[in-house]
Amino acid sequence: MSRKSAKFVCSECGATHSKWAGRCDSCGSWNTITEDTGLTDGPKGNSLGTSRGNRVELSSLDIEDTPAPRQTSGVAELDRVLGGGLVPASAILVGGDPGIGKSTLLLQAAAAFASNGNSAIYVSGEEAAAQIRMRASRLGLTKSPLKLASETNLRDILTTLDAERPALAIIDSIQTMWADHVASAPGSVSQVRAASHELVSFAKRRGVSIILVGHVTKEGQIAGPRVVEHMVDTVLYFEGERGHQFRILRAVKNRFGPADEIGVFEMTGRGLEEVANPSALFLSERGKPSPGSAVFAGVEGTRPVLAEIQALVAPTHLGTARRSVVGWDSGRLSMVLAVLEARFGISFADRDVYLNVAGGLRISEPAADLAVAAALVSARQDHALPADTVFFGELSLSGALRPTAQAGARLRESAKLGFQSAIAPKGIKTTDGNSLDIHTVADLGAFMEKCFGKIDR
Ligand code: TYD
Ligand code: MG
């Protein structure tokens, strides 16, 4: 199939097809193929075989490049997620749901960056300059020497950036950019792809760091093909629950630093404020000790984060029992329930189970298994766990608990927040001098005996 004749493209993987189909045979997703008239053979339309390219310069591995110093963005939590600041000439994609606060975060970061004596340009394709100024005055940023533009024409934007050569340019958002060499409408797959390609190669060529803002689709992915994520150096997601004031910036890909690092912010009437101690925030809503509540000592990236796991177990009135999870993986919940039933005879078959991570945090660590099991059994037995205890440990299908990494960091954070004891798997490496009372258990059976005594099955 020649790419010239391709008229249909998958918004999931970017594969091209000559005719429409319900399912993309390249990635297997359904209803992602849309008509696209803007495809060419490449950015310049040159095909191999007819014209010859220029010879590229080859270099060797042993030339020592001094690593470019990182620039601080002026927002410490953003620097942490980037791995210690902004790397010059890097391309960063910041994705998130509409209204989550991407524009607010980047306007604050760009203004702080400009106030530190760096040149920065904020280009918005969504708001007029007057609207951005209004937001800036609400955020108290009007004194910053940040330059603004309200524009969607990519050619004009690149010409301006080339003339100004700022250290940082923000493009808000990539879906509104319009590259005139591509025929399809802004926001379409080929426009997003072409605009990202132009901007990322501009960043590399001219040494300008570029941050692209990307909206997220219903399925939770950055709208446009996955190739945009492959083009940039760093992909950050800005997330949070509606009805909660705090937001989490999470690195999902980072060529210059650790992935899965998080930054925590609180949305206030005066913009986003950095949260230096997220555990205290996530635990702040905790009331009196009650059945079904267990505190998980987790680690996000390099930072320990404590969170409360809440479980509710109620009799089922409809035919099938309900399982509802917020902030954790539902497959993992099924696994914990199955282990409790198959290995320890604690059945949840005729009971609805609701599991919630308080405060709107989303946990992906398997180390939360023990805290989840503790909350579930506590809810089912109607027996509150001690309020001054934290739990962590990964559960295996046999019911054994596996030692968890970074135990020292988890324990230190728990002690700092005033917890007295911890229940953890046998074999964890603990650091000396920790003031916590640490109880290690080999499996879930030993854990339940310790916390609940005799279990009513
Ligand atoms: P915004 O940055 O426009 O979101 P995005 O660019 O991700 O679409 O954020 C908009 C929301 O943030 C809006 O619901 C209002 C709220 N907000 C505040 O609560 N305080 C503030 O100081 C600002 C500027 C916005
Ligand atoms: Mg916005």
PDB file of C-alpha atoms and ligand atoms in Angstrom, residues 96-105 126-127 135 138-139 172 213 215 238 247 267-272, ligand 1:
ATOM      1  CA  GLY A  96      -4.290  16.399  31.042  1.00  0.00           C
ATOM      2  CA  ASP A  97      -8.069  16.709  31.053  1.00  0.00           C
ATOM      3  CA  PRO A  98      -9.535  20.043  29.986  1.00  0.00           C
ATOM      4  CA  GLY A  99      -9.867  22.370  32.982  1.00  0.00           C
ATOM      5  CA  ILE A 100      -7.400  20.497  35.180  1.00  0.00           C
ATOM      6  CA  GLY A 101      -5.010  23.469  35.286  1.00  0.00           C
ATOM      7  CA  LYS A 102      -2.416  22.926  32.531  1.00  0.00           C
ATOM      8  CA  SER A 103      -2.548  26.528  31.289  1.00  0.00           C
ATOM      9  CA  THR A 104      -2.402  27.841  34.857  1.00  0.00           C
ATOM     10  CA  LEU A 105       0.620  25.695  35.727  1.00  0.00           C
ATOM     11  CA  GLU A 126      -6.986  28.917  22.791  1.00  0.00           C
ATOM     12  CA  GLU A 127      -7.164  32.275  24.562  1.00  0.00           C
ATOM     13  CA  ARG A 135      -5.413  35.241  34.351  1.00  0.00           C
ATOM     14  CA  ARG A 138      -5.322  36.980  39.109  1.00  0.00           C
ATOM     15  CA  LEU A 139      -2.169  34.959  39.677  1.00  0.00           C
ATOM     16  CA  ASP A 172      -0.867  25.865  24.492  1.00  0.00           C
ATOM     17  CA  VAL A 213       0.228  21.241  26.021  1.00  0.00           C
ATOM     18  CA  HIS A 215      -5.548  17.586  25.698  1.00  0.00           C
ATOM     19  CA  PHE A 238      -1.352  16.570  35.019  1.00  0.00           C
ATOM     20  CA  ARG A 247      -3.331  18.101  41.378  1.00  0.00           C
ATOM     21  CA  MET A 267      -5.419  24.633  43.171  1.00  0.00           C
ATOM     22  CA  THR A 268      -6.318  27.772  45.092  1.00  0.00           C
ATOM     23  CA  GLY A 269      -8.038  31.037  44.241  1.00  0.00           C
ATOM     24  CA  ARG A 270      -4.591  32.401  43.355  1.00  0.00           C
ATOM     25  CA  GLY A 271      -3.455  29.608  41.104  1.00  0.00           C
ATOM     26  CA  LEU A 272      -1.480  26.475  41.857  1.00  0.00           C
TER      27      LEU A 272
HETATM   28  P1  TYD B   1      -6.829  25.876  33.216  1.00  0.00           P
HETATM   29  O1  TYD B   1      -5.415  26.150  33.561  1.00  0.00           O
HETATM   30  O2  TYD B   1      -7.480  26.807  32.274  1.00  0.00           O
HETATM   31  O3  TYD B   1      -7.026  24.393  32.696  1.00  0.00           O
HETATM   32  P2  TYD B   1      -6.538  23.693  31.339  1.00  0.00           P
HETATM   33  O4  TYD B   1      -5.565  24.582  30.671  1.00  0.00           O
HETATM   34  O5  TYD B   1      -5.943  22.394  31.822  1.00  0.00           O
HETATM   35  O6  TYD B   1      -7.756  23.445  30.532  1.00  0.00           O
HETATM   36  O7  TYD B   1      -7.600  25.804  34.611  1.00  0.00           O
HETATM   37  C1  TYD B   1      -8.896  26.134  34.696  1.00  0.00           C
HETATM   38  C2  TYD B   1      -9.483  25.800  36.039  1.00  0.00           C
HETATM   39  O8  TYD B   1      -8.697  26.212  37.126  1.00  0.00           O
HETATM   40  C3  TYD B   1     -10.774  26.525  36.136  1.00  0.00           C
HETATM   41  O9  TYD B   1     -11.775  25.567  36.437  1.00  0.00           O
HETATM   42  C4  TYD B   1     -10.604  27.519  37.228  1.00  0.00           C
HETATM   43  C5  TYD B   1      -9.449  27.005  38.025  1.00  0.00           C
HETATM   44  N1  TYD B   1      -8.591  28.073  38.574  1.00  0.00           N
HETATM   45  C6  TYD B   1      -8.544  28.272  39.922  1.00  0.00           C
HETATM   46  O10 TYD B   1      -9.208  27.595  40.713  1.00  0.00           O
HETATM   47  N2  TYD B   1      -7.719  29.245  40.442  1.00  0.00           N
HETATM   48  C7  TYD B   1      -6.964  30.039  39.632  1.00  0.00           C
HETATM   49  O11 TYD B   1      -6.224  30.918  40.128  1.00  0.00           O
HETATM   50  C8  TYD B   1      -7.030  29.824  38.219  1.00  0.00           C
HETATM   51  C9  TYD B   1      -6.224  30.662  37.276  1.00  0.00           C
HETATM   52  C10 TYD B   1      -7.843  28.824  37.737  1.00  0.00           C
END
